[in-house]
mmCIF file of C-alpha atoms in Angstrom:
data_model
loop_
_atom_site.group_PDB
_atom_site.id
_atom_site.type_symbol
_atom_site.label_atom_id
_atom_site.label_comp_id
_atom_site.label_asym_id
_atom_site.label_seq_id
_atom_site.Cartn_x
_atom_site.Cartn_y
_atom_site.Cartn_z
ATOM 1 C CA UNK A 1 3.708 -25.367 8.952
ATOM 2 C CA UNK A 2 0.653 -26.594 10.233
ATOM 3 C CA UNK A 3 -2.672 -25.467 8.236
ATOM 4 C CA UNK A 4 -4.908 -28.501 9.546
ATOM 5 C CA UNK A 5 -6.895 -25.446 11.368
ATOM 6 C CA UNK A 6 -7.535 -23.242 8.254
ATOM 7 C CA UNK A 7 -10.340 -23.256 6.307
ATOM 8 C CA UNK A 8 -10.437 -23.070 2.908
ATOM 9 C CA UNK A 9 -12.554 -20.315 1.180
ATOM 10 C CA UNK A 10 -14.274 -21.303 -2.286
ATOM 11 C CA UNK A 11 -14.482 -17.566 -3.553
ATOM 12 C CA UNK A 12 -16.742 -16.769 -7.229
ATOM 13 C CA UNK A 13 -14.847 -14.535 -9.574
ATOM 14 C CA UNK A 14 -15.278 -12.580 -12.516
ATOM 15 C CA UNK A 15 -11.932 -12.079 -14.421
ATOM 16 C CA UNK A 16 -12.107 -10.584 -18.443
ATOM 17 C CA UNK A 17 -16.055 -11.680 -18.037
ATOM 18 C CA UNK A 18 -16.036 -15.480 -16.883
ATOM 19 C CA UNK A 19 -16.543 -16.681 -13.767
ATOM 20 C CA UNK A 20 -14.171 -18.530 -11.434
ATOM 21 C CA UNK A 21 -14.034 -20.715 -8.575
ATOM 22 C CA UNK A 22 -10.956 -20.143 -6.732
ATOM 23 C CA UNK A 23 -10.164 -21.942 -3.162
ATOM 24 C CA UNK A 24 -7.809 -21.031 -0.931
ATOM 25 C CA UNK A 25 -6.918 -20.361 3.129
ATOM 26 C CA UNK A 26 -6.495 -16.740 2.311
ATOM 27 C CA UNK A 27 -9.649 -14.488 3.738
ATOM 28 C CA UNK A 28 -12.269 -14.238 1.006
ATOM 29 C CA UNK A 29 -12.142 -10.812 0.669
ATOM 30 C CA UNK A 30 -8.130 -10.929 -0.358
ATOM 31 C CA UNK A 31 -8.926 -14.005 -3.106
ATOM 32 C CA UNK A 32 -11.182 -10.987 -4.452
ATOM 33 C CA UNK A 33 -8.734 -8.164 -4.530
ATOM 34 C CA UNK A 34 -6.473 -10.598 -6.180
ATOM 35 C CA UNK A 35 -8.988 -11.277 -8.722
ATOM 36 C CA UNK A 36 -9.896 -7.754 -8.984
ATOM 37 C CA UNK A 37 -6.071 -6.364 -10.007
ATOM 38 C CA UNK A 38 -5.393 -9.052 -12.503
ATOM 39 C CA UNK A 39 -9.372 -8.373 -13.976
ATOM 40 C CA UNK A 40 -8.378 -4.523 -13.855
ATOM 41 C CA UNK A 41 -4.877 -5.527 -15.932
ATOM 42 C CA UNK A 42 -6.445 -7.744 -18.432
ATOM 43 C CA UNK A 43 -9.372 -5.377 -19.229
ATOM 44 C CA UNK A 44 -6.731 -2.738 -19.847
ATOM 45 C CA UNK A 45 -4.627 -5.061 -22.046
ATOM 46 C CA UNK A 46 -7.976 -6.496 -24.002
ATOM 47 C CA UNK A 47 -9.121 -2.630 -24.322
ATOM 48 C CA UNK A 48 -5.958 -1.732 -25.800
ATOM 49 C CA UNK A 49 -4.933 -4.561 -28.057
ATOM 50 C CA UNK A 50 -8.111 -5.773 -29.033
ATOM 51 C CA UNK A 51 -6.484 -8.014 -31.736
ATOM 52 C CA UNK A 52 -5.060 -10.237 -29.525
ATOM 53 C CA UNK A 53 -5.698 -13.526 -28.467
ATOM 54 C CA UNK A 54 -6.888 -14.014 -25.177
ATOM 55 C CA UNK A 55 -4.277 -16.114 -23.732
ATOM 56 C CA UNK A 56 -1.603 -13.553 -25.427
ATOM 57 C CA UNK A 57 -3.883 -11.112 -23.666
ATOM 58 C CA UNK A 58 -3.315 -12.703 -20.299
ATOM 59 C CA UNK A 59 0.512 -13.311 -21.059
ATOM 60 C CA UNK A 60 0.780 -9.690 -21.229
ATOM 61 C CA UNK A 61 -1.523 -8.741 -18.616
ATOM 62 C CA UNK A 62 0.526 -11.602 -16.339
ATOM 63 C CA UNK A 63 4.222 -9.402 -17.642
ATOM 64 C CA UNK A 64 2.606 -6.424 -16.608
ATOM 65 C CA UNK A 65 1.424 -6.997 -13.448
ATOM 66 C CA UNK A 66 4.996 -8.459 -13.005
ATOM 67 C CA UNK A 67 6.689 -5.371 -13.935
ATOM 68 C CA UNK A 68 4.651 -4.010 -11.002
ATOM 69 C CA UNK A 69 6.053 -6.477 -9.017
ATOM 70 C CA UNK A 70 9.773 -5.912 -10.022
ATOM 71 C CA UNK A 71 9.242 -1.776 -9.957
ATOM 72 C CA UNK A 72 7.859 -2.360 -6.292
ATOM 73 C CA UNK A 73 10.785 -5.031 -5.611
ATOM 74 C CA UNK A 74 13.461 -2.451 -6.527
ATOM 75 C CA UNK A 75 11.696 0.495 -5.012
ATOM 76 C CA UNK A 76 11.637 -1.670 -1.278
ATOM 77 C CA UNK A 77 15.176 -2.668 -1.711
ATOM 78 C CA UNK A 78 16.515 1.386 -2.681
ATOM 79 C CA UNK A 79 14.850 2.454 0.674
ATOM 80 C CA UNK A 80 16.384 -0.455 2.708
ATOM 81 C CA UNK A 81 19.716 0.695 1.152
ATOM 82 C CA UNK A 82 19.322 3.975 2.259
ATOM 83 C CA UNK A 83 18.275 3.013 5.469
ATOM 84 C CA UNK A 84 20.788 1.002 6.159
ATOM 85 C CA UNK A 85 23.488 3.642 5.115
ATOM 86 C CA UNK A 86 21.445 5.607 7.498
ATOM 87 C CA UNK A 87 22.102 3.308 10.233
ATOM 88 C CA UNK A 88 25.579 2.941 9.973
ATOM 89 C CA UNK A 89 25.790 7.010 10.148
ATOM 90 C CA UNK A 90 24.157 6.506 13.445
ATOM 91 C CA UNK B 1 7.948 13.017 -20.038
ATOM 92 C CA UNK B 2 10.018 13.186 -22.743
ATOM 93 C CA UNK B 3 11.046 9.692 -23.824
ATOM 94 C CA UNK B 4 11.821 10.928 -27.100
ATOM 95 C CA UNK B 5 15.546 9.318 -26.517
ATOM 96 C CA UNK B 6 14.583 6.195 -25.153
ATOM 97 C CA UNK B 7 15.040 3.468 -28.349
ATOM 98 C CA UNK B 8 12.565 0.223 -28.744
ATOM 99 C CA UNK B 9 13.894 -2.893 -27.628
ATOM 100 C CA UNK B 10 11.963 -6.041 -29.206
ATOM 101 C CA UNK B 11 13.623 -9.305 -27.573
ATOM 102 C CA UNK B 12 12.551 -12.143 -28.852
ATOM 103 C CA UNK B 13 11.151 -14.442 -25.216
ATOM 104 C CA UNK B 14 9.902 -17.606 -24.979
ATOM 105 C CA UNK B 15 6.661 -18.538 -22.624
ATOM 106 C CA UNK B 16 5.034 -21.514 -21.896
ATOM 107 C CA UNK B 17 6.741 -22.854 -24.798
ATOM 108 C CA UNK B 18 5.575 -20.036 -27.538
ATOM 109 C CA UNK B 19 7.910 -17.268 -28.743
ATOM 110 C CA UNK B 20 7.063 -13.882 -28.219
ATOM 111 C CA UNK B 21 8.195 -10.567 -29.670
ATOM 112 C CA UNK B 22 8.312 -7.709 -26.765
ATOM 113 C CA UNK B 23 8.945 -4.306 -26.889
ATOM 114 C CA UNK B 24 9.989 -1.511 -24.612
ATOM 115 C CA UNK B 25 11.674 0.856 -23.558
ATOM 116 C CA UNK B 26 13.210 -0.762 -20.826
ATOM 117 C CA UNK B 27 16.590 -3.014 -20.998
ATOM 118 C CA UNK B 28 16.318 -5.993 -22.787
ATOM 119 C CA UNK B 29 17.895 -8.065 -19.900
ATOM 120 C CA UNK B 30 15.269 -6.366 -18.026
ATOM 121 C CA UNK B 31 12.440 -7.424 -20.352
ATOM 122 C CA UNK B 32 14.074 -10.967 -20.026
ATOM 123 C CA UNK B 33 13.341 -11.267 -16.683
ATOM 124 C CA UNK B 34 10.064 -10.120 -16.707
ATOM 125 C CA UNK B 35 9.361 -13.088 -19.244
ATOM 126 C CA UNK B 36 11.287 -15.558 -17.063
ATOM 127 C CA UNK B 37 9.096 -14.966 -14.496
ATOM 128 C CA UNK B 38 6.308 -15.303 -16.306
ATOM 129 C CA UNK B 39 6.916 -18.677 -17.984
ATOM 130 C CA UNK B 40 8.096 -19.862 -14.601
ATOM 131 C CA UNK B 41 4.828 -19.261 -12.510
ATOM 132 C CA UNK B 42 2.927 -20.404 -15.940
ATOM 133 C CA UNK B 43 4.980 -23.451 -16.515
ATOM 134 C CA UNK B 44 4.388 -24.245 -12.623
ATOM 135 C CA UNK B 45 0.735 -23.957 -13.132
ATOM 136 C CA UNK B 46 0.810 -26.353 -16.141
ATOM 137 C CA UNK B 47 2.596 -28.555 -14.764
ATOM 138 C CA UNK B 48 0.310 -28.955 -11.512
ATOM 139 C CA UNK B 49 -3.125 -28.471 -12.931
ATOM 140 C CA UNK B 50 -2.723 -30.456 -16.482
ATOM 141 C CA UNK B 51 -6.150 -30.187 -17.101
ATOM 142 C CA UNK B 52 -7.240 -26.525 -17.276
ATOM 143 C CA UNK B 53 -6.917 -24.899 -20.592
ATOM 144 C CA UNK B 54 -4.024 -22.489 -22.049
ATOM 145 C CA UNK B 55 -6.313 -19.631 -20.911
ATOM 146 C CA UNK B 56 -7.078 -20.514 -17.610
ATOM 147 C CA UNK B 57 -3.237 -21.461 -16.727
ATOM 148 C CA UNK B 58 -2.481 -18.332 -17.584
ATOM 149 C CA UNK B 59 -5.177 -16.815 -15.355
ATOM 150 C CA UNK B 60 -4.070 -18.633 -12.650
ATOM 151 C CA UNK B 61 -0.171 -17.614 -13.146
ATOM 152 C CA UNK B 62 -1.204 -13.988 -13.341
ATOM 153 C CA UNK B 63 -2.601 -14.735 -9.643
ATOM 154 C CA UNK B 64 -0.042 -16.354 -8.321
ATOM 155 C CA UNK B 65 2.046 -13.151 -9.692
ATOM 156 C CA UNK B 66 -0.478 -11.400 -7.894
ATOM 157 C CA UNK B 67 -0.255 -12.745 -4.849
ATOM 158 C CA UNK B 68 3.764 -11.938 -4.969
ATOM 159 C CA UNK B 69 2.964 -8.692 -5.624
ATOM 160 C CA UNK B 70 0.531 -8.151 -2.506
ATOM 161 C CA UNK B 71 2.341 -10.313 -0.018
ATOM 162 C CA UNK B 72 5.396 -7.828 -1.142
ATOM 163 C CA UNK B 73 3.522 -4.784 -0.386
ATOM 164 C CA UNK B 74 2.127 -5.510 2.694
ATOM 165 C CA UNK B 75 5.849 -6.624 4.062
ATOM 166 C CA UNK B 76 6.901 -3.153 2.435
ATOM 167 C CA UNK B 77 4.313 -1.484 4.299
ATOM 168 C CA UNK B 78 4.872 -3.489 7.554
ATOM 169 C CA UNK B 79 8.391 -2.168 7.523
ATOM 170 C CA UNK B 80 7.747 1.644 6.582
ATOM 171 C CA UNK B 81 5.523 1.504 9.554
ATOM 172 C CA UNK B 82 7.926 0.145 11.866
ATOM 173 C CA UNK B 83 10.436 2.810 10.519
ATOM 174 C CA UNK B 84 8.061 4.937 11.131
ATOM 175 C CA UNK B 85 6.936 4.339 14.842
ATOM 176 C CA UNK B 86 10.991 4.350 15.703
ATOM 177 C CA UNK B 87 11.744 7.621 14.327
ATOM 178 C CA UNK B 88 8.923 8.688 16.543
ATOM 179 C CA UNK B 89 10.877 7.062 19.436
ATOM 180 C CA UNK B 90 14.177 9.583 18.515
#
């Protein structure tokens, strides 16, 4: 894949109150949602087990947001099941 | 809901190289998972950025996680909406 033509975006941050730099070819405005949902998850997981360290904090914010990930995974591959069934009913 | 039924798993996981304790609701083979994937995007990030700390490898996993997540939905989406515009062709 040739990139030689993409730009890369330095983007400022604020995840669980520091700031990052984070580059990438992605627009600048996805770099921040990014940043945004995995702020929003570690906020939640600091609020709600403050005794935590804050790596463990981001270890469980990071499980969490993959659960997401596996709960959207499984809901995308039910519906292509059933539309496939559908299909062959066609 | 009533989840009065559901039992507490705890499964014992290791991530980027600590041991956790987890608990849930859910399966522990699904818990497993959800650590696997963890410890491999963190382990990845370790492994090709040596120098940032424990906390900012983690940050940086949970983005990459992230990015799965949104990359996912956006294919899901791209789908339902071509399901979409050929059930208005029937």
């Amino acid at each position: 894949m040739d990139n030689s033509s993409d730009s890369i975006n330095r983007v400022k941050v604020k995840i669980n109150g520091e700031y990052y730099y984070l580059k990438g070819t992605a627009p600048a405005e996805h770099i921040e949602k990014l940043a945004a949902y995995v702020d929003e998850k570690v906020t939640f997981v600091g609020e709600n087990y403050p005794r935590l360290s804050t790596v463990n904090v981001t270890i469980l914010a990071a499980l969490l947001i993959t659960e997401d990930l596996f709960q959207l995974k499984q809901e995308y591959e039910e519906f292509l099941d059933t539309f496939d069934a559908k299909r062959k009913d066609l």
